[in-house]
Coordinates of N, CA and C in Angstrom, one line a residue:
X1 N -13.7 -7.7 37.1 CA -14.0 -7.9 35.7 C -15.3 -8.7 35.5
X2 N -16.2 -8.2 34.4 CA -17.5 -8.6 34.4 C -17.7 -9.7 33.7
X3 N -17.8 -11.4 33.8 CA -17.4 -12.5 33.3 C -18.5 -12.6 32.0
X4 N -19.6 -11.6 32.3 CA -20.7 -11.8 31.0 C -19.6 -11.0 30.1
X5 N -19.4 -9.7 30.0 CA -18.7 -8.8 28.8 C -17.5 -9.5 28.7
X6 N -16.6 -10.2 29.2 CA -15.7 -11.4 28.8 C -16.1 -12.4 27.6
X7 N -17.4 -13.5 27.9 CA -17.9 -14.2 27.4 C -18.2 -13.4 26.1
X8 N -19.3 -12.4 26.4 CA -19.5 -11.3 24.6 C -18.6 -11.3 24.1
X9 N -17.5 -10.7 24.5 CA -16.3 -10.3 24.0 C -15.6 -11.4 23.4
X10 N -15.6 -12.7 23.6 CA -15.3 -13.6 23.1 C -16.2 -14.5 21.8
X11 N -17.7 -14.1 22.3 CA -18.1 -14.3 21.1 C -18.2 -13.4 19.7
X12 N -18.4 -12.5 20.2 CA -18.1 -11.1 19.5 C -17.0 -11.3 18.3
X13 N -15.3 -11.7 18.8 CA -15.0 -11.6 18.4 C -14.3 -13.0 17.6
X14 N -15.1 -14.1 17.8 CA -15.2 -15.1 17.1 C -16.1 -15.0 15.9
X15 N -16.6 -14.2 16.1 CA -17.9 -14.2 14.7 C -17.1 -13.5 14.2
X16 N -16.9 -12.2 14.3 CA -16.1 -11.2 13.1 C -15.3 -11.1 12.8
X17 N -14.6 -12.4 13.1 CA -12.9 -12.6 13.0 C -12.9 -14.2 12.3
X18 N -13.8 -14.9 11.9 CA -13.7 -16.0 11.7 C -12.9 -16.2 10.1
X19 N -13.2 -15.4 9.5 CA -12.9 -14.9 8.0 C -11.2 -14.7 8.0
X20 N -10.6 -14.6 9.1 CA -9.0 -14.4 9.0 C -8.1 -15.3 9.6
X21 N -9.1 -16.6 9.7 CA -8.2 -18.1 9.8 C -7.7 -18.4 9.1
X22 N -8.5 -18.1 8.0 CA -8.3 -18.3 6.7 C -7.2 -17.9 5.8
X23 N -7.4 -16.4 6.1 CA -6.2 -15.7 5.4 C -4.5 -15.9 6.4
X24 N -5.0 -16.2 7.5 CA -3.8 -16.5 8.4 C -2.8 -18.0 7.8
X25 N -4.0 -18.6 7.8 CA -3.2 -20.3 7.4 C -2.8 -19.9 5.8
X26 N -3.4 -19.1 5.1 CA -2.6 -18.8 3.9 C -1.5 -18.3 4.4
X27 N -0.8 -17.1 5.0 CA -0.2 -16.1 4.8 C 1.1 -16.8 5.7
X28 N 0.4 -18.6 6.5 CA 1.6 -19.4 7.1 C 2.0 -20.2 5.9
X29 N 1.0 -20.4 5.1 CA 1.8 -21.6 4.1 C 2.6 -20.5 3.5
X30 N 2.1 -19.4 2.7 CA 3.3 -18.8 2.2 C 4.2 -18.5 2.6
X31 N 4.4 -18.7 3.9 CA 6.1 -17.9 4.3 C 6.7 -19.4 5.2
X32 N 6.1 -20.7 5.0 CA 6.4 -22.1 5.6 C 8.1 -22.0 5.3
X33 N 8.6 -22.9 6.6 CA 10.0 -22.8 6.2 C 11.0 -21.9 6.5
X34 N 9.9 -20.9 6.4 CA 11.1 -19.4 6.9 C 11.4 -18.8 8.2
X35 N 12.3 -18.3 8.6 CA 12.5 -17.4 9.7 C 12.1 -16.6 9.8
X36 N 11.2 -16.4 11.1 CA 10.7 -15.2 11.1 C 9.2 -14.9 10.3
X37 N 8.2 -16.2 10.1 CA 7.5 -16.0 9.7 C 6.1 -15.3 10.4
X38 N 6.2 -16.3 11.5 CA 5.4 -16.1 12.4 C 5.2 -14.6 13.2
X39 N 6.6 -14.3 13.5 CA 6.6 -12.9 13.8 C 6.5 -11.7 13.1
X40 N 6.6 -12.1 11.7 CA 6.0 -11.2 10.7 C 4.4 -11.0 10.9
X41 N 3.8 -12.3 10.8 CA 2.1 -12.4 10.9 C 1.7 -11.7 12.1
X42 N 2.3 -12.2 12.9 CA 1.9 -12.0 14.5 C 2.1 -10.2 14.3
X43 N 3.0 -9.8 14.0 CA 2.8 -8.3 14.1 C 2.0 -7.5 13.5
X44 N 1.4 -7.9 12.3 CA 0.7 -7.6 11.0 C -0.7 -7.6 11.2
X45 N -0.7 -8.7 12.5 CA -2.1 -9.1 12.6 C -2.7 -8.1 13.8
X46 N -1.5 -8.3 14.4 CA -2.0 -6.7 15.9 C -2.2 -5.7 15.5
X47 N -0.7 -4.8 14.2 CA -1.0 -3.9 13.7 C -2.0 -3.5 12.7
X48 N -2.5 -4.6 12.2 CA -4.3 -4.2 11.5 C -5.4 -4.3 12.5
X49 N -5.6 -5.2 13.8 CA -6.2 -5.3 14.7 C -6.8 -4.3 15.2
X50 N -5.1 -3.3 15.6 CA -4.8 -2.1 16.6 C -5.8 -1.1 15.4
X51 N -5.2 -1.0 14.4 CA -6.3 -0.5 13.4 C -7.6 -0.1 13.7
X52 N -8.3 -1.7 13.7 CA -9.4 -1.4 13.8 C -9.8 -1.3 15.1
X53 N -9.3 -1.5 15.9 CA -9.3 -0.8 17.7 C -9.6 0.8 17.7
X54 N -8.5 1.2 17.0 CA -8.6 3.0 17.0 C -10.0 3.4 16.7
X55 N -9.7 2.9 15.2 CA -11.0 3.3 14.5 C -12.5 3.1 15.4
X56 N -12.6 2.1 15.9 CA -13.9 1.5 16.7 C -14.0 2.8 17.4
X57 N -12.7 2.8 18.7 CA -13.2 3.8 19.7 C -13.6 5.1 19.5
X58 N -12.9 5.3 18.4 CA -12.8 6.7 18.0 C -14.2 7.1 17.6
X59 N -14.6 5.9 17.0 CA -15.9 6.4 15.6 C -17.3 6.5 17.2
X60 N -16.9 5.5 18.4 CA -17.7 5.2 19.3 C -17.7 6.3 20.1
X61 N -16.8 7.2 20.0 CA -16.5 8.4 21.2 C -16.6 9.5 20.3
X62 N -17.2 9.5 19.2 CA -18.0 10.8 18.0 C -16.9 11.3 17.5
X63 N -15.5 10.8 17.3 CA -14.7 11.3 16.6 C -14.1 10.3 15.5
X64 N -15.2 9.7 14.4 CA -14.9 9.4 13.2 C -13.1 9.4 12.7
X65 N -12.6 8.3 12.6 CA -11.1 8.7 11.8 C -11.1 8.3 10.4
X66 N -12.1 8.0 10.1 CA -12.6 7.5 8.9 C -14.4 7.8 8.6
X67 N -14.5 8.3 7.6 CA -15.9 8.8 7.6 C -16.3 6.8 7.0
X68 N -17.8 6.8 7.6 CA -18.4 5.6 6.9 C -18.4 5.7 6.0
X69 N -18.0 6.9 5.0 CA -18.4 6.3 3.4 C -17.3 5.5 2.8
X70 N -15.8 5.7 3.5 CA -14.7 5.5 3.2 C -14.3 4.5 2.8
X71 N -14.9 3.7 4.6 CA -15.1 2.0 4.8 C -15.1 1.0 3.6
X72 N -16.2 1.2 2.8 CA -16.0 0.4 1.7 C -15.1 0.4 0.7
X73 N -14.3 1.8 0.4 CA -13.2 1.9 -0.6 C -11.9 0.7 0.4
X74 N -11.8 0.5 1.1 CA -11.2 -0.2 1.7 C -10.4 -1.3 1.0
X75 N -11.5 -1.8 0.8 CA -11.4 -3.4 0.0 C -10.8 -3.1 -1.3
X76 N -10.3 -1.8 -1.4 CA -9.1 -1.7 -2.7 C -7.4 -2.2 -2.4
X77 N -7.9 -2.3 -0.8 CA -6.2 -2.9 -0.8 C -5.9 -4.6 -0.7
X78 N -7.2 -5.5 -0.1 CA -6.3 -6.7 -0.4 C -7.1 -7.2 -2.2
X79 N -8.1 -6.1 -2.7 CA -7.9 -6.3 -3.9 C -6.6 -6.2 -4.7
X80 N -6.0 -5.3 -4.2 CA -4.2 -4.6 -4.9 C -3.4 -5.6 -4.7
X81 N -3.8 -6.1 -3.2 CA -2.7 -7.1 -2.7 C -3.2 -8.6 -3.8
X82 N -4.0 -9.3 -3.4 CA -4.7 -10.0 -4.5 C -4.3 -10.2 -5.8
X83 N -4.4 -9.1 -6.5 CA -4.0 -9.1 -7.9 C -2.5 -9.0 -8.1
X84 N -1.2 -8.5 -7.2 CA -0.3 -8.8 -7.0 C 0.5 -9.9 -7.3
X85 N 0.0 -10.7 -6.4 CA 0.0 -11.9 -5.5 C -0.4 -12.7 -7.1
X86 N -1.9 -12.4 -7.6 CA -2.1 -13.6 -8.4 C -1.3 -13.2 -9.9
X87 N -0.5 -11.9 -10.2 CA 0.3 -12.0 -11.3 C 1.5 -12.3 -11.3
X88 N 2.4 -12.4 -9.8 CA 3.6 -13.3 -9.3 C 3.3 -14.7 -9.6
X89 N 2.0 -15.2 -9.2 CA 1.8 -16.5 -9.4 C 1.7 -17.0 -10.8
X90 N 1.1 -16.1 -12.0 CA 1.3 -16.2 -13.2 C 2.6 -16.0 -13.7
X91 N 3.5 -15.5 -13.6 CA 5.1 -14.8 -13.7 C 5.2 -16.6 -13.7
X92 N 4.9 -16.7 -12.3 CA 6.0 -18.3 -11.8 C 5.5 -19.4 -12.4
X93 N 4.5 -19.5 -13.0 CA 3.9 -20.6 -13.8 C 4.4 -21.7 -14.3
X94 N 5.7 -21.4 -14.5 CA 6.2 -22.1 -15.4 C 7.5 -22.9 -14.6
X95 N 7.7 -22.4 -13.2 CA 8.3 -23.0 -12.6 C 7.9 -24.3 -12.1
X96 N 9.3 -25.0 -11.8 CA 8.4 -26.8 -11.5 C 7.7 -26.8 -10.2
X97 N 6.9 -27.5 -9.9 CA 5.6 -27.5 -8.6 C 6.3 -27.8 -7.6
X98 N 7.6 -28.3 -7.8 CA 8.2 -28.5 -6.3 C 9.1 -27.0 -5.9
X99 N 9.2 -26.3 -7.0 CA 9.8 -24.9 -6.7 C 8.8 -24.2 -6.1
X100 N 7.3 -24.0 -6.3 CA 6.3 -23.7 -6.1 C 6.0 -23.9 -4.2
X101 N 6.1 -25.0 -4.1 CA 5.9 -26.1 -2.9 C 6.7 -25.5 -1.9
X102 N 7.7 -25.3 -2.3 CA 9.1 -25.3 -0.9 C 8.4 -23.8 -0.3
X103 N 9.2 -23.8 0.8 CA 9.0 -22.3 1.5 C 8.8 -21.2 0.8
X104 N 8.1 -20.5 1.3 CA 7.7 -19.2 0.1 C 8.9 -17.8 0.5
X105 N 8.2 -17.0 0.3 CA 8.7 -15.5 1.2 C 8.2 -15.1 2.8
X106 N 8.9 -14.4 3.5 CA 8.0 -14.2 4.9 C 7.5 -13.4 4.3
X107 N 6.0 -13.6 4.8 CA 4.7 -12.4 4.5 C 5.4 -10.8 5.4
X108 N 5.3 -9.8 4.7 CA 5.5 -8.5 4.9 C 4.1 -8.4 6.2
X109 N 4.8 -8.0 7.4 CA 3.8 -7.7 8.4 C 2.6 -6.3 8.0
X110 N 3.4 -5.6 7.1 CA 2.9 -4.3 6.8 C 1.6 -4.9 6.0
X111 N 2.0 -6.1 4.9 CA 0.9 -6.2 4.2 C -0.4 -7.0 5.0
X112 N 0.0 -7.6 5.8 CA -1.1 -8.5 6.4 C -2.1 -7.4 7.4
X113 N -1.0 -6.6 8.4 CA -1.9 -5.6 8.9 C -3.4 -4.7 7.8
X114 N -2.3 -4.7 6.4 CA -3.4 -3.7 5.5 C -4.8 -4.6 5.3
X115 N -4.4 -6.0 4.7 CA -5.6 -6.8 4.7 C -6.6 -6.8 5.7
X116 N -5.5 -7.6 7.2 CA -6.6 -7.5 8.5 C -7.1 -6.0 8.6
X117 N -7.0 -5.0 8.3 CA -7.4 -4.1 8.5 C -8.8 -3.4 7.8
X118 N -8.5 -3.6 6.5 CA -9.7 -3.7 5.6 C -10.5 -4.7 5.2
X119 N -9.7 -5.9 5.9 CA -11.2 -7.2 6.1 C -11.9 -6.4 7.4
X120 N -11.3 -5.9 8.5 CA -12.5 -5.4 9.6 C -12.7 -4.3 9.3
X121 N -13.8 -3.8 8.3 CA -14.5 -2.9 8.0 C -15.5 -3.4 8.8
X122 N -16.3 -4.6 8.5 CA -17.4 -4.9 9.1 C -17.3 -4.8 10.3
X123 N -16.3 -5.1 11.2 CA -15.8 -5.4 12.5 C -15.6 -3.9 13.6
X124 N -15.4 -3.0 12.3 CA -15.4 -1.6 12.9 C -17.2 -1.1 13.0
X125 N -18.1 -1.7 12.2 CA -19.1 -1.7 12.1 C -20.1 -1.8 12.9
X126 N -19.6 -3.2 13.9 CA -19.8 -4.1 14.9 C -19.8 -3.4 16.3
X127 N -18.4 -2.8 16.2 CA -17.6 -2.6 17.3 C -18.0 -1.4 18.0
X128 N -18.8 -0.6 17.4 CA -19.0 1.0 17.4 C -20.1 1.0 18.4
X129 N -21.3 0.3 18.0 CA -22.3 0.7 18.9 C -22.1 0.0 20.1
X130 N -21.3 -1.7 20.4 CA -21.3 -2.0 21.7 C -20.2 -1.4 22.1
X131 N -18.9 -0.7 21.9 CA -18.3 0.6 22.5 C -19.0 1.1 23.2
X132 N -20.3 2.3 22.1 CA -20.7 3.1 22.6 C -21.7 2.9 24.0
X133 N -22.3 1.7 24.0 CA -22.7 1.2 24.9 C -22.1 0.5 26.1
X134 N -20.9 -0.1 26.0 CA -20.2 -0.2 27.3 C -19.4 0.6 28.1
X135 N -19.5 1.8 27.7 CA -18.4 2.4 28.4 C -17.3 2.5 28.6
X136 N -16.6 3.1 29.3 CA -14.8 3.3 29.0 C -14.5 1.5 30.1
X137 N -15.2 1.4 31.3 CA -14.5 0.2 31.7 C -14.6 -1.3 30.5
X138 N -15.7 -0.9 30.1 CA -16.5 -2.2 29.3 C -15.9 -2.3 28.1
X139 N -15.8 -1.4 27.6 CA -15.0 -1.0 26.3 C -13.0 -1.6 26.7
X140 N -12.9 -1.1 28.1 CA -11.5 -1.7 28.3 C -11.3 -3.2 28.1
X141 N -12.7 -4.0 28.8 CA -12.8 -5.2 28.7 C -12.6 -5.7 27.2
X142 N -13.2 -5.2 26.6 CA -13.6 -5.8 25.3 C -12.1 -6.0 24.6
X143 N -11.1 -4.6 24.7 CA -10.4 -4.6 24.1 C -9.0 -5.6 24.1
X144 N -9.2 -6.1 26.1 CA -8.2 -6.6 26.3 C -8.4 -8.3 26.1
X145 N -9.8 -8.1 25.9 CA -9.8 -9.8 25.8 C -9.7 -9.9 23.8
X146 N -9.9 -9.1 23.0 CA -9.6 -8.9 21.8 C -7.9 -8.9 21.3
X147 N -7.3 -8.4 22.2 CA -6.3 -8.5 22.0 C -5.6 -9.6 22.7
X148 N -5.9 -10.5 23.3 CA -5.3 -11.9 23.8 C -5.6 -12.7 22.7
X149 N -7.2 -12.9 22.3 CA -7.6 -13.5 20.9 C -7.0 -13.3 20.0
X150 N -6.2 -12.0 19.4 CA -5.7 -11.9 18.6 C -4.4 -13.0 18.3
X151 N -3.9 -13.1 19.4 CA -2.5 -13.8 19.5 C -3.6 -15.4 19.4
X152 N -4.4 -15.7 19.8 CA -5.0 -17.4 19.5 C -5.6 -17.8 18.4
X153 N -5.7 -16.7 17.8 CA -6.0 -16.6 16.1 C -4.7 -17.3 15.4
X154 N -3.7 -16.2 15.8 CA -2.3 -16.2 15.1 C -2.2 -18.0 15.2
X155 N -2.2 -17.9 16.6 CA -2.2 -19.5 17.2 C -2.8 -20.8 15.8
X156 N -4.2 -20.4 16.0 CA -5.1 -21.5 15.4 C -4.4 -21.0 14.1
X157 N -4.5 -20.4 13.0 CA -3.9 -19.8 11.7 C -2.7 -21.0 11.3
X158 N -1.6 -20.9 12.6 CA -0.3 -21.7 12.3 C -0.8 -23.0 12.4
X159 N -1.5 -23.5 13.2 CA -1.8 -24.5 13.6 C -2.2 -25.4 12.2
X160 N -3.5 -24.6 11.6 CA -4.1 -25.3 10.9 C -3.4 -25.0 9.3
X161 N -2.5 -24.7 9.0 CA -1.4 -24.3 7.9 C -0.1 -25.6 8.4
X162 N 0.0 -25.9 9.3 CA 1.0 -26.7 9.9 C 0.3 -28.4 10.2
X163 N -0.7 -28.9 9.7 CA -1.7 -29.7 9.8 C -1.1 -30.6 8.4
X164 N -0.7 -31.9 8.5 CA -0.2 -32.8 7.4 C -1.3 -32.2 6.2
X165 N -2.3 -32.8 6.3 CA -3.4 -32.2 5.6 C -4.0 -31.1 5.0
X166 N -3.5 -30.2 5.6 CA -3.8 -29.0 5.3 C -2.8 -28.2 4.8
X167 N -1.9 -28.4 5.1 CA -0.1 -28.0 5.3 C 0.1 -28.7 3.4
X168 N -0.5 -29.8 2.9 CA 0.0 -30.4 2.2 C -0.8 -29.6 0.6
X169 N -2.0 -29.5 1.0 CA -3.0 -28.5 0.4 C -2.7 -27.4 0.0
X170 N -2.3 -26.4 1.5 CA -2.0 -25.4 0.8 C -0.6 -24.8 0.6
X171 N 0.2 -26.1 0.7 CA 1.6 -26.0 0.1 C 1.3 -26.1 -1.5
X172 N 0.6 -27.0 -2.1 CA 0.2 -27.4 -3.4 C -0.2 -26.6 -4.0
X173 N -1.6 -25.7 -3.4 CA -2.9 -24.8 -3.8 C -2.5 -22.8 -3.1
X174 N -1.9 -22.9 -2.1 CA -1.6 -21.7 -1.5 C -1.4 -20.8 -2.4
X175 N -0.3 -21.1 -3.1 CA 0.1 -20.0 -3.9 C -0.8 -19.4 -4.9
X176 N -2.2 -20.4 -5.2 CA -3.2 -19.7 -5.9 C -4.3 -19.3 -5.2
X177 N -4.7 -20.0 -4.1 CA -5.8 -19.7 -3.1 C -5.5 -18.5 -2.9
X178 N -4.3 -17.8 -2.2 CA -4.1 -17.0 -1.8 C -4.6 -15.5 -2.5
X179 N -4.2 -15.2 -3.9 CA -4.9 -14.1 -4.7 C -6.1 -14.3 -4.2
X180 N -6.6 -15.7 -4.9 CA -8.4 -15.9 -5.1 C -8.9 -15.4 -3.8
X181 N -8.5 -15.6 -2.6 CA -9.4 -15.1 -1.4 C -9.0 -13.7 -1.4
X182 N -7.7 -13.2 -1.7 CA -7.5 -11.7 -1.0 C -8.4 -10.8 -1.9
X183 N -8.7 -11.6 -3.3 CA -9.5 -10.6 -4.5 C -11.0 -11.0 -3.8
X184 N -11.5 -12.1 -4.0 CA -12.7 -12.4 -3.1 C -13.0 -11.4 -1.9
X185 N -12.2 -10.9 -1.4 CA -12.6 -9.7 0.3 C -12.8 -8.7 -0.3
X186 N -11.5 -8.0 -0.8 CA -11.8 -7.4 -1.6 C -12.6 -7.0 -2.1
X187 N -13.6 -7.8 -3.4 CA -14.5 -7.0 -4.1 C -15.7 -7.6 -3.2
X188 N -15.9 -8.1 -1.9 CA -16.4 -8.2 -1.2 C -17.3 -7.1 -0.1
X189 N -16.1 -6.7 -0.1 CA -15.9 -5.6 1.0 C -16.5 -4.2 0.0
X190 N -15.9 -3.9 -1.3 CA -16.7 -3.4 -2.1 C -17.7 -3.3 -2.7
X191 N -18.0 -4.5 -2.7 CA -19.9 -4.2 -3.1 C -20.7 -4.2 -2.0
X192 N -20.6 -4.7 -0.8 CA -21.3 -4.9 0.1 C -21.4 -3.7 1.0
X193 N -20.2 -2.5 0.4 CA -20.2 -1.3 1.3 C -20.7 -0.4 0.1
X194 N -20.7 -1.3 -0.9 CA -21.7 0.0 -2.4 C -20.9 0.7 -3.0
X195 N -19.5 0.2 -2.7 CA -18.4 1.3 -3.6 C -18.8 1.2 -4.8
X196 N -18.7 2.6 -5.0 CA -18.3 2.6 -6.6 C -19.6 2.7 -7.6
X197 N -20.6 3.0 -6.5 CA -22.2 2.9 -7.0 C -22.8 1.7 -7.3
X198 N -22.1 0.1 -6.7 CA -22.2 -0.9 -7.2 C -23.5 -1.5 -6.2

């Protein structure tokens, strides 16, 4: 194993992944408390991962599973999710802030996969030409040190959602942060891929 395409692969996917700490330590405060939260995320996060794994290699070995124009319609799903999310939070408004506070729902694995999935538009972007340049072993590398990181994401995500400090924030703030960032990628990911003629 080649300890430089290790090290890449590690930086690699610290840069293009740094955006989903974020949404991780949200998607822990929301489901704080509950059973089975973690293994909801943890699956959600592989399953959008594995996503954008397919997509990479496929698009890197000339068989596109998604045309590039597509990519940016993307960001219609944690906009959907987003706006969801922030009209539950309008519904509950009126409930007292310690009902707010306590343990949420477990996050649906399905929906975190969809987010992680269409937050790494860019990531599939990334991924394509050093694919196509490493090769089937290099490319193996890449994938398997991506998919260890994945689980130390999950790691750091709980970690920093489980932090007095942090924990206390977005027990308080989570339930609004949460929309505001998923709509923020969203129309993020939208204009920056030009949907929509924008």
């Amino acid at each position: 194993m080649d300890i430089g395409i290790v090290g890449s692969a590690i930086g690699l996917f610290a840069v293009t992944n740094i955006d989903d700490l974020l949404i991780l330590a949200l998607f822990f405060a929301r489901g704080a408390g509950q059973r089975g939260t973690t293994r909801a995320i943890a699956v959600g996060q592989y399953l959008g991962f594995l996503g954008i794994l397919v997509a990479a290699v496929a698009a890197a070995s000339g068989a596109s599973l998604l045309p590039e124009s597509v990519l940016p319609y993307l960001g219609l799903l944690p906009l959907f999710l987003g706006l969801r999310s922030a009209v539950q939070t309008w519904r509950d408004r009126h409930e007292p802030d310690d009902a707010q506070t306590d343990g949420g729902t477990v996050p649906s694995s399905l929906e975190l996969a969809a987010v992680t999935f269409a937050n790494g538009g860019d990531n599939i972007g990334v991924y394509v030409p050093v694919f196509a340049n490493a090769g089937l072993s290099g490319t193996t590398v890449y994938m398997a040190v991506f998919l260890v990181l994945v689980a130390v994401w999950v790691a750091a995500g709980c970690f920093f959602a489980t932090r007095p400090s942090v924990a206390a924030a977005l027990s308080r703030w989570g339930h609004i942060l949460l929309p505001v960032v998923l709509i923020a990628v969203g129309v993020l990911i939208l204009v920056e891929g030009g949907a929509f003629g924008v």
